[in-house]
């Protein structure tokens, strides 16, 4: 019976976790989950220089988390497949459940969080129909275009 080399096996997992070890790459992965975008769009959204964003995106692609498409003169990136999207959502859920600091950081991003009211989609649509609320879509163009 062949012996399994545990280090080699777990080294493959480390390729993914290593790609996620930088906040800039996490920010880029979050943007990629919103749809395919050019390197320039991603760099701008993540507030990174073009060369820095390109380097981070290559690392995500090398780990199998992102896919690249070239349409000269532009280079486009997207998530590799739906399993990456499911993984990203699961990671965010885990962070929310395990890291109390994450909720504090989210509160810092949204100054008047107490004024926000969670509601189901159906309730929002009913309130819009009744003219009680106006829904403004403030997503960036690439995210809006991706649906």
CSV table of N, CA and C in Angstrom, one decimal:
chain,number,residue,atom,x,y,z
A,1,UNK,N,0.9,-1.2,0.0
A,1,UNK,CA,0.0,0.0,0.0
A,1,UNK,C,0.9,1.2,0.0
A,2,UNK,N,0.6,2.2,-0.9
A,2,UNK,CA,1.4,3.4,-1.0
A,2,UNK,C,1.2,4.3,0.2
A,3,UNK,N,2.2,4.9,0.6
A,3,UNK,CA,2.1,5.9,1.7
A,3,UNK,C,1.8,7.3,1.1
A,4,UNK,N,0.9,8.0,1.7
A,4,UNK,CA,0.5,9.3,1.2
A,4,UNK,C,1.5,10.3,1.8
A,5,UNK,N,2.0,11.2,1.0
A,5,UNK,CA,2.8,12.3,1.5
A,5,UNK,C,1.9,13.4,1.9
A,6,UNK,N,1.7,13.5,3.3
A,6,UNK,CA,0.8,14.5,3.8
A,6,UNK,C,1.3,15.9,3.5
A,7,UNK,N,2.6,16.2,3.5
A,7,UNK,CA,3.0,17.5,3.3
A,7,UNK,C,2.6,18.0,1.8
A,8,UNK,N,2.8,17.1,0.9
A,8,UNK,CA,2.5,17.4,-0.5
A,8,UNK,C,1.0,17.6,-0.6
A,9,UNK,N,0.2,16.8,0.1
A,9,UNK,CA,-1.2,16.9,0.0
A,9,UNK,C,-1.7,18.2,0.6
A,10,UNK,N,-1.2,18.6,1.7
A,10,UNK,CA,-1.7,19.8,2.4
A,10,UNK,C,-1.0,21.1,1.7
A,11,UNK,N,0.1,20.9,1.0
A,11,UNK,CA,0.7,22.0,0.3
A,11,UNK,C,-0.3,22.5,-0.8
A,12,UNK,N,-1.1,21.6,-1.3
A,12,UNK,CA,-2.1,22.1,-2.3
A,12,UNK,C,-3.2,23.0,-1.7
A,13,UNK,N,-3.6,22.6,-0.4
A,13,UNK,CA,-4.5,23.5,0.3
A,13,UNK,C,-3.8,24.9,0.6
A,14,UNK,N,-2.6,24.8,0.9
A,14,UNK,CA,-1.8,26.0,1.2
A,14,UNK,C,-1.7,27.0,0.0
A,15,UNK,N,-1.8,26.5,-1.2
A,15,UNK,CA,-1.8,27.3,-2.4
A,15,UNK,C,-3.0,28.3,-2.3
A,16,UNK,N,-4.2,27.7,-1.9
A,16,UNK,CA,-5.4,28.5,-1.8
A,16,UNK,C,-5.3,29.5,-0.6
A,17,UNK,N,-5.0,28.9,0.5
A,17,UNK,CA,-5.0,29.8,1.7
A,17,UNK,C,-3.9,30.9,1.6
A,18,UNK,N,-2.8,30.6,0.9
A,18,UNK,CA,-1.8,31.6,0.7
A,18,UNK,C,-2.3,32.7,-0.2
A,19,UNK,N,-3.1,32.3,-1.2
A,19,UNK,CA,-3.6,33.3,-2.1
A,19,UNK,C,-4.6,34.2,-1.4
A,20,UNK,N,-5.2,33.7,-0.3
A,20,UNK,CA,-6.1,34.5,0.5
A,20,UNK,C,-5.5,35.3,1.6
A,21,UNK,N,-4.2,35.2,1.8
A,21,UNK,CA,-3.5,35.7,3.0
A,21,UNK,C,-3.3,37.2,2.9
A,22,UNK,N,-3.8,37.9,1.9
A,22,UNK,CA,-3.5,39.4,1.8
A,22,UNK,C,-4.9,40.1,1.7
A,23,UNK,N,-5.1,41.1,2.5
A,23,UNK,CA,-6.4,41.8,2.4
A,23,UNK,C,-6.7,42.3,1.0
A,24,UNK,N,-5.7,42.7,0.3
A,24,UNK,CA,-5.9,43.2,-1.1
A,24,UNK,C,-6.5,42.2,-2.0
A,25,UNK,N,-6.0,40.9,-1.8
A,25,UNK,CA,-6.5,39.8,-2.7
A,25,UNK,C,-7.9,39.5,-2.3
A,26,UNK,N,-8.2,39.6,-1.0
A,26,UNK,CA,-9.6,39.3,-0.5
A,26,UNK,C,-10.5,40.4,-1.1
A,27,UNK,N,-10.1,41.6,-1.2
A,27,UNK,CA,-10.9,42.7,-1.7
A,27,UNK,C,-11.1,42.4,-3.2
A,28,UNK,N,-10.1,42.0,-3.9
A,28,UNK,CA,-10.2,41.7,-5.3
A,28,UNK,C,-11.1,40.5,-5.6
A,29,UNK,N,-11.0,39.5,-4.7
A,29,UNK,CA,-11.9,38.3,-4.9
A,29,UNK,C,-13.3,38.7,-4.7
A,30,UNK,N,-13.6,39.5,-3.7
A,30,UNK,CA,-15.0,40.0,-3.5
A,30,UNK,C,-15.5,40.7,-4.7
A,31,UNK,N,-14.7,41.5,-5.3
A,31,UNK,CA,-15.1,42.2,-6.6
A,31,UNK,C,-15.3,41.2,-7.7
A,32,UNK,N,-14.4,40.2,-7.8
A,32,UNK,CA,-14.6,39.2,-8.9
A,32,UNK,C,-15.9,38.5,-8.7
A,33,UNK,N,-16.4,38.3,-7.5
A,33,UNK,CA,-17.7,37.6,-7.3
A,33,UNK,C,-18.8,38.4,-7.8
A,34,UNK,N,-18.6,39.7,-8.1
A,34,UNK,CA,-19.6,40.6,-8.7
A,34,UNK,C,-19.7,40.5,-10.2
A,35,UNK,N,-18.7,39.8,-10.8
A,35,UNK,CA,-18.8,39.7,-12.2
A,35,UNK,C,-17.4,40.0,-12.9
A,36,UNK,N,-17.2,39.5,-14.1
A,36,UNK,CA,-16.0,39.8,-14.8
A,36,UNK,C,-15.7,41.2,-15.0
A,37,UNK,N,-14.4,41.6,-14.7
A,37,UNK,CA,-14.0,43.0,-14.8
A,37,UNK,C,-12.6,43.0,-15.4
A,38,UNK,N,-12.2,44.2,-15.9
A,38,UNK,CA,-10.9,44.4,-16.4
A,38,UNK,C,-9.9,44.6,-15.2
A,39,UNK,N,-8.7,44.4,-15.5
A,39,UNK,CA,-7.6,44.7,-14.5
A,39,UNK,C,-7.7,46.1,-14.0
A,40,UNK,N,-8.0,47.1,-14.9
A,40,UNK,CA,-8.1,48.5,-14.6
A,40,UNK,C,-9.2,48.7,-13.6
A,41,UNK,N,-10.4,48.1,-13.9
A,41,UNK,CA,-11.6,48.3,-13.1
A,41,UNK,C,-11.3,47.8,-11.7
A,42,UNK,N,-10.7,46.6,-11.6
A,42,UNK,CA,-10.4,46.0,-10.4
A,42,UNK,C,-9.4,46.8,-9.6
A,43,UNK,N,-8.3,47.3,-10.2
A,43,UNK,CA,-7.3,48.1,-9.5
A,43,UNK,C,-8.0,49.3,-9.0
A,44,UNK,N,-8.8,50.0,-9.7
A,44,UNK,CA,-9.5,51.2,-9.3
A,44,UNK,C,-10.4,50.9,-8.1
A,45,UNK,N,-11.2,49.8,-8.2
A,45,UNK,CA,-12.1,49.5,-7.1
A,45,UNK,C,-11.4,49.1,-5.8
A,46,UNK,N,-10.2,48.4,-5.9
A,46,UNK,CA,-9.4,48.0,-4.8
A,46,UNK,C,-8.4,49.0,-4.3
A,47,UNK,N,-8.4,50.2,-5.0
A,47,UNK,CA,-7.5,51.3,-4.7
A,47,UNK,C,-6.0,50.8,-4.7
A,48,UNK,N,-5.7,50.1,-5.8
A,48,UNK,CA,-4.3,49.5,-6.0
A,48,UNK,C,-3.8,50.1,-7.3
A,49,UNK,N,-2.4,50.1,-7.3
A,49,UNK,CA,-1.8,50.5,-8.6
A,49,UNK,C,-2.1,49.3,-9.6
A,50,UNK,N,-2.0,49.6,-10.8
A,50,UNK,CA,-2.2,48.6,-11.9
A,50,UNK,C,-1.2,47.4,-11.7
A,51,UNK,N,0.1,47.7,-11.6
A,51,UNK,CA,1.0,46.6,-11.4
A,51,UNK,C,0.7,45.7,-10.2
A,52,UNK,N,0.4,46.4,-9.1
A,52,UNK,CA,0.1,45.7,-7.9
A,52,UNK,C,-1.2,44.8,-8.0
A,53,UNK,N,-2.2,45.4,-8.6
A,53,UNK,CA,-3.4,44.6,-8.8
A,53,UNK,C,-3.2,43.4,-9.7
A,54,UNK,N,-2.4,43.6,-10.8
A,54,UNK,CA,-2.1,42.5,-11.7
A,54,UNK,C,-1.4,41.4,-11.0
A,55,UNK,N,-0.4,41.8,-10.1
A,55,UNK,CA,0.3,40.7,-9.3
A,55,UNK,C,-0.6,39.9,-8.4
A,56,UNK,N,-1.5,40.7,-7.7
A,56,UNK,CA,-2.5,40.0,-6.9
A,56,UNK,C,-3.4,39.1,-7.6
A,57,UNK,N,-3.9,39.6,-8.8
A,57,UNK,CA,-4.8,38.8,-9.6
A,57,UNK,C,-4.1,37.5,-10.2
A,58,UNK,N,-2.9,37.7,-10.5
A,58,UNK,CA,-2.1,36.5,-11.0
A,58,UNK,C,-2.1,35.4,-9.9
A,59,UNK,N,-1.9,35.9,-8.7
A,59,UNK,CA,-1.8,34.9,-7.5
A,59,UNK,C,-3.1,34.2,-7.3
A,60,UNK,N,-4.2,35.0,-7.5
A,60,UNK,CA,-5.5,34.3,-7.4
A,60,UNK,C,-5.8,33.3,-8.5
A,61,UNK,N,-5.3,33.7,-9.7
A,61,UNK,CA,-5.4,32.7,-10.8
A,61,UNK,C,-4.6,31.5,-10.6
A,62,UNK,N,-3.4,31.7,-10.2
A,62,UNK,CA,-2.5,30.5,-9.9
A,62,UNK,C,-3.0,29.6,-8.9
A,63,UNK,N,-3.8,30.1,-8.0
A,63,UNK,CA,-4.4,29.2,-6.9
A,63,UNK,C,-5.7,28.6,-7.4
A,64,UNK,N,-6.1,28.9,-8.6
A,64,UNK,CA,-7.4,28.4,-9.2
A,64,UNK,C,-8.6,29.1,-8.7
A,65,UNK,N,-8.5,30.3,-8.1
A,65,UNK,CA,-9.6,31.0,-7.7
A,65,UNK,C,-10.2,32.0,-8.7
A,66,UNK,N,-9.3,32.4,-9.6
A,66,UNK,CA,-9.7,33.4,-10.7
A,66,UNK,C,-9.3,32.8,-12.0
A,67,UNK,N,-10.1,33.3,-13.0
A,67,UNK,CA,-9.8,32.9,-14.4
A,67,UNK,C,-9.5,34.2,-15.2
A,68,UNK,N,-8.7,34.1,-16.2
A,68,UNK,CA,-8.3,35.3,-17.0
A,68,UNK,C,-8.7,35.1,-18.4
A,69,UNK,N,-9.1,36.2,-19.0
A,69,UNK,CA,-9.5,36.2,-20.4
A,69,UNK,C,-8.8,37.4,-21.0
A,70,UNK,N,-8.1,37.2,-22.1
A,70,UNK,CA,-7.4,38.3,-22.8
A,70,UNK,C,-8.2,38.7,-24.1
A,71,UNK,N,-8.4,40.0,-24.2
A,71,UNK,CA,-9.1,40.5,-25.4
A,71,UNK,C,-8.3,41.8,-25.7
A,72,UNK,N,-7.1,41.7,-26.3
A,72,UNK,CA,-6.2,42.8,-26.4
A,72,UNK,C,-6.9,44.1,-26.9
A,73,UNK,N,-6.6,45.2,-26.2
A,73,UNK,CA,-5.5,45.4,-25.3
A,73,UNK,C,-5.9,45.2,-23.8
A,74,UNK,N,-7.1,44.6,-23.6
A,74,UNK,CA,-7.6,44.5,-22.2
A,74,UNK,C,-7.4,43.0,-21.7
A,75,UNK,N,-7.3,42.9,-20.4
A,75,UNK,CA,-7.2,41.6,-19.7
A,75,UNK,C,-8.4,41.6,-18.7
A,76,UNK,N,-9.2,40.6,-18.8
A,76,UNK,CA,-10.3,40.5,-17.9
A,76,UNK,C,-10.1,39.3,-16.9
A,77,UNK,N,-10.6,39.5,-15.7
A,77,UNK,CA,-10.6,38.5,-14.7
A,77,UNK,C,-12.0,38.2,-14.2
A,78,UNK,N,-12.3,36.9,-13.8
A,78,UNK,CA,-13.6,36.5,-13.2
A,78,UNK,C,-13.3,35.4,-12.2
A,79,UNK,N,-14.2,35.0,-11.4
A,79,UNK,CA,-14.0,33.9,-10.5
A,79,UNK,C,-13.9,32.7,-11.4
A,80,UNK,N,-13.1,31.7,-10.9
A,80,UNK,CA,-12.9,30.5,-11.8
A,80,UNK,C,-14.1,29.7,-12.0
A,81,UNK,N,-15.0,29.6,-11.0
A,81,UNK,CA,-16.3,28.8,-11.2
A,81,UNK,C,-17.1,29.1,-10.0
A,82,UNK,N,-18.3,28.5,-10.0
A,82,UNK,CA,-19.3,28.8,-8.9
A,82,UNK,C,-18.8,28.2,-7.6
A,83,UNK,N,-17.9,27.3,-7.6
A,83,UNK,CA,-17.4,26.8,-6.3
A,83,UNK,C,-16.6,27.8,-5.5
A,84,UNK,N,-16.0,28.7,-6.3
A,84,UNK,CA,-15.3,29.8,-5.6
A,84,UNK,C,-16.3,30.8,-5.0
A,85,UNK,N,-17.4,31.1,-5.7
A,85,UNK,CA,-18.4,31.9,-5.2
A,85,UNK,C,-19.0,31.3,-3.9
A,86,UNK,N,-19.3,30.1,-3.9
A,86,UNK,CA,-19.8,29.4,-2.7
A,86,UNK,C,-18.8,29.4,-1.5
A,87,UNK,N,-17.5,29.2,-1.9
A,87,UNK,CA,-16.4,29.3,-0.9
A,87,UNK,C,-16.3,30.7,-0.3
A,88,UNK,N,-16.4,31.7,-1.1
A,88,UNK,CA,-16.3,33.1,-0.6
A,88,UNK,C,-17.4,33.4,0.3
A,89,UNK,N,-18.7,33.0,0.0
A,89,UNK,CA,-19.8,33.3,0.8
A,89,UNK,C,-19.6,32.5,2.2
A,90,UNK,N,-19.2,31.3,2.1
A,90,UNK,CA,-19.0,30.5,3.3
A,90,UNK,C,-17.9,31.1,4.2
A,91,UNK,N,-16.8,31.6,3.6
A,91,UNK,CA,-15.8,32.3,4.3
A,91,UNK,C,-16.3,33.5,5.0
A,92,UNK,N,-17.1,34.3,4.3
A,92,UNK,CA,-17.6,35.5,4.9
A,92,UNK,C,-18.5,35.2,6.1
A,93,UNK,N,-19.4,34.1,5.9
A,93,UNK,CA,-20.3,33.7,7.0
A,93,UNK,C,-19.5,33.2,8.2
A,94,UNK,N,-18.4,32.5,7.9
A,94,UNK,CA,-17.5,32.0,9.0
A,94,UNK,C,-16.9,33.2,9.8
A,95,UNK,N,-16.4,34.1,9.0
A,95,UNK,CA,-15.8,35.3,9.6
A,95,UNK,C,-16.8,36.1,10.5
A,96,UNK,N,-18.0,36.2,10.0
A,96,UNK,CA,-19.0,36.9,10.8
A,96,UNK,C,-19.4,36.2,12.1
A,97,UNK,N,-19.4,34.9,12.0
A,97,UNK,CA,-19.8,34.1,13.2
A,97,UNK,C,-18.6,34.0,14.2
A,98,UNK,N,-17.4,34.0,13.7
A,98,UNK,CA,-16.3,33.7,14.6
A,98,UNK,C,-15.5,35.0,15.0
A,99,UNK,N,-15.6,36.0,14.3
A,99,UNK,CA,-14.8,37.2,14.6
A,99,UNK,C,-15.6,38.4,15.0
A,100,UNK,N,-15.7,38.6,16.2
A,100,UNK,CA,-16.5,39.8,16.7
A,100,UNK,C,-16.0,41.1,16.2
A,101,UNK,N,-14.7,41.2,15.9
A,101,UNK,CA,-14.2,42.4,15.3
A,101,UNK,C,-14.8,42.8,14.0
A,102,UNK,N,-15.2,41.8,13.2
A,102,UNK,CA,-15.8,42.0,11.9
A,102,UNK,C,-17.0,42.8,12.0
A,103,UNK,N,-17.9,42.6,13.0
A,103,UNK,CA,-19.1,43.3,13.1
A,103,UNK,C,-18.8,44.8,13.5
A,104,UNK,N,-17.7,45.0,14.3
A,104,UNK,CA,-17.3,46.3,14.6
A,104,UNK,C,-16.8,47.1,13.4
A,105,UNK,N,-16.0,46.4,12.6
A,105,UNK,CA,-15.5,47.0,11.3
A,105,UNK,C,-16.6,47.3,10.4
A,106,UNK,N,-17.7,46.5,10.3
A,106,UNK,CA,-18.8,46.7,9.5
A,106,UNK,C,-19.6,48.0,10.0
A,107,UNK,N,-19.7,48.1,11.3
A,107,UNK,CA,-20.3,49.3,11.8
A,107,UNK,C,-19.6,50.6,11.5
A,108,UNK,N,-18.3,50.5,11.4
A,108,UNK,CA,-17.5,51.6,11.1
A,108,UNK,C,-17.7,52.0,9.6
A,109,UNK,N,-17.9,51.1,8.8
A,109,UNK,CA,-18.2,51.3,7.4
A,109,UNK,C,-19.6,52.0,7.2
A,110,UNK,N,-20.5,51.6,8.0
A,110,UNK,CA,-21.9,52.2,7.9
A,110,UNK,C,-22.1,53.0,9.2
A,111,UNK,N,-22.0,54.3,9.1
A,111,UNK,CA,-22.1,55.1,10.3
A,111,UNK,C,-23.4,55.0,11.0
A,112,UNK,N,-24.5,55.1,10.3
A,112,UNK,CA,-25.8,55.1,10.9
A,112,UNK,C,-26.5,53.8,10.7
A,113,UNK,N,-25.8,52.7,11.1
A,113,UNK,CA,-26.4,51.4,11.0
A,113,UNK,C,-27.7,51.2,11.7
A,114,UNK,N,-27.9,51.9,12.8
A,114,UNK,CA,-29.2,51.8,13.5
A,114,UNK,C,-30.4,52.2,12.7
A,115,UNK,N,-30.1,53.1,11.7
A,115,UNK,CA,-31.2,53.6,10.9
A,115,UNK,C,-31.6,52.6,9.8
A,116,UNK,N,-30.8,51.5,9.6
A,116,UNK,CA,-31.1,50.5,8.6
A,116,UNK,C,-32.1,49.5,9.1
A,117,UNK,N,-33.0,49.1,8.2
A,117,UNK,CA,-34.1,48.2,8.6
A,117,UNK,C,-34.0,47.0,7.6
A,118,UNK,N,-33.7,45.8,8.1
A,118,UNK,CA,-33.7,44.7,7.3
A,118,UNK,C,-35.1,44.3,6.9
A,119,UNK,N,-35.2,43.8,5.6
A,119,UNK,CA,-36.5,43.4,5.2
A,119,UNK,C,-36.4,42.3,4.1
A,120,UNK,N,-37.4,41.5,3.9
A,120,UNK,CA,-37.4,40.5,2.9
A,120,UNK,C,-37.7,41.2,1.5
A,121,UNK,N,-37.2,40.5,0.5
A,121,UNK,CA,-37.4,41.1,-0.9
A,121,UNK,C,-38.9,41.4,-1.2
A,122,UNK,N,-39.7,40.5,-0.8
A,122,UNK,CA,-41.2,40.6,-1.1
A,122,UNK,C,-41.7,41.9,-0.4
A,123,UNK,N,-41.3,42.1,0.9
A,123,UNK,CA,-41.7,43.3,1.6
A,123,UNK,C,-41.2,44.6,0.9
A,124,UNK,N,-40.0,44.6,0.4
A,124,UNK,CA,-39.4,45.7,-0.3
A,124,UNK,C,-40.2,46.0,-1.5
A,125,UNK,N,-40.5,45.0,-2.3
A,125,UNK,CA,-41.2,45.1,-3.5
A,125,UNK,C,-42.6,45.7,-3.3
A,126,UNK,N,-43.3,45.2,-2.2
A,126,UNK,CA,-44.6,45.7,-1.9
A,126,UNK,C,-44.5,47.2,-1.5
A,127,UNK,N,-43.5,47.6,-0.7
A,127,UNK,CA,-43.4,49.0,-0.3
A,127,UNK,C,-43.1,49.9,-1.5
A,128,UNK,N,-42.3,49.4,-2.4
A,128,UNK,CA,-42.0,50.1,-3.7
A,128,UNK,C,-43.3,50.3,-4.5
A,129,UNK,N,-44.1,49.2,-4.6
A,129,UNK,CA,-45.3,49.3,-5.3
A,129,UNK,C,-46.3,50.3,-4.7
A,130,UNK,N,-46.3,50.4,-3.4
A,130,UNK,CA,-47.2,51.3,-2.7
A,130,UNK,C,-46.6,52.8,-2.7
A,131,UNK,N,-45.4,52.9,-3.2
A,131,UNK,CA,-44.8,54.3,-3.3
A,131,UNK,C,-44.2,54.7,-2.0
A,132,UNK,N,-44.0,53.8,-1.0
A,132,UNK,CA,-43.5,54.1,0.3
A,132,UNK,C,-42.0,54.3,0.3
A,133,UNK,N,-41.3,53.6,-0.6
A,133,UNK,CA,-39.9,53.7,-0.7
A,133,UNK,C,-39.4,53.8,-2.2
A,134,UNK,N,-38.2,54.4,-2.3
A,134,UNK,CA,-37.6,54.5,-3.6
A,134,UNK,C,-36.3,53.7,-3.5
A,135,UNK,N,-36.1,52.8,-4.4
A,135,UNK,CA,-34.9,52.0,-4.4
A,135,UNK,C,-33.9,52.6,-5.4
A,136,UNK,N,-32.7,52.9,-4.9
A,136,UNK,CA,-31.6,53.4,-5.7
A,136,UNK,C,-30.6,52.4,-5.8
A,137,UNK,N,-30.2,52.0,-7.0
A,137,UNK,CA,-29.2,51.0,-7.3
A,137,UNK,C,-27.9,51.8,-7.4
A,138,UNK,N,-27.0,51.7,-6.4
A,138,UNK,CA,-25.7,52.4,-6.4
A,138,UNK,C,-24.5,51.5,-6.7
A,139,UNK,N,-24.8,50.3,-7.2
A,139,UNK,CA,-23.7,49.4,-7.5
A,139,UNK,C,-22.8,50.1,-8.6
A,140,UNK,N,-21.5,49.7,-8.6
A,140,UNK,CA,-20.7,50.2,-9.7
A,140,UNK,C,-21.1,49.6,-11.0
A,141,UNK,N,-20.8,50.3,-12.2
A,141,UNK,CA,-21.2,49.8,-13.5
A,141,UNK,C,-20.9,48.3,-13.7
A,142,UNK,N,-19.7,47.9,-13.5
A,142,UNK,CA,-19.4,46.5,-13.8
A,142,UNK,C,-20.3,45.5,-13.0
A,143,UNK,N,-20.6,45.8,-11.8
A,143,UNK,CA,-21.5,45.0,-10.9
A,143,UNK,C,-22.9,45.0,-11.5
A,144,UNK,N,-23.4,46.2,-11.8
A,144,UNK,CA,-24.7,46.3,-12.4
A,144,UNK,C,-24.8,45.5,-13.7
A,145,UNK,N,-23.9,45.7,-14.5
A,145,UNK,CA,-23.9,45.0,-15.8
A,145,UNK,C,-23.9,43.5,-15.6
A,146,UNK,N,-23.2,43.0,-14.6
A,146,UNK,CA,-23.1,41.6,-14.3
A,146,UNK,C,-24.4,41.0,-13.8
A,147,UNK,N,-25.3,41.9,-13.3
A,147,UNK,CA,-26.6,41.5,-12.8
A,147,UNK,C,-26.5,41.2,-11.4
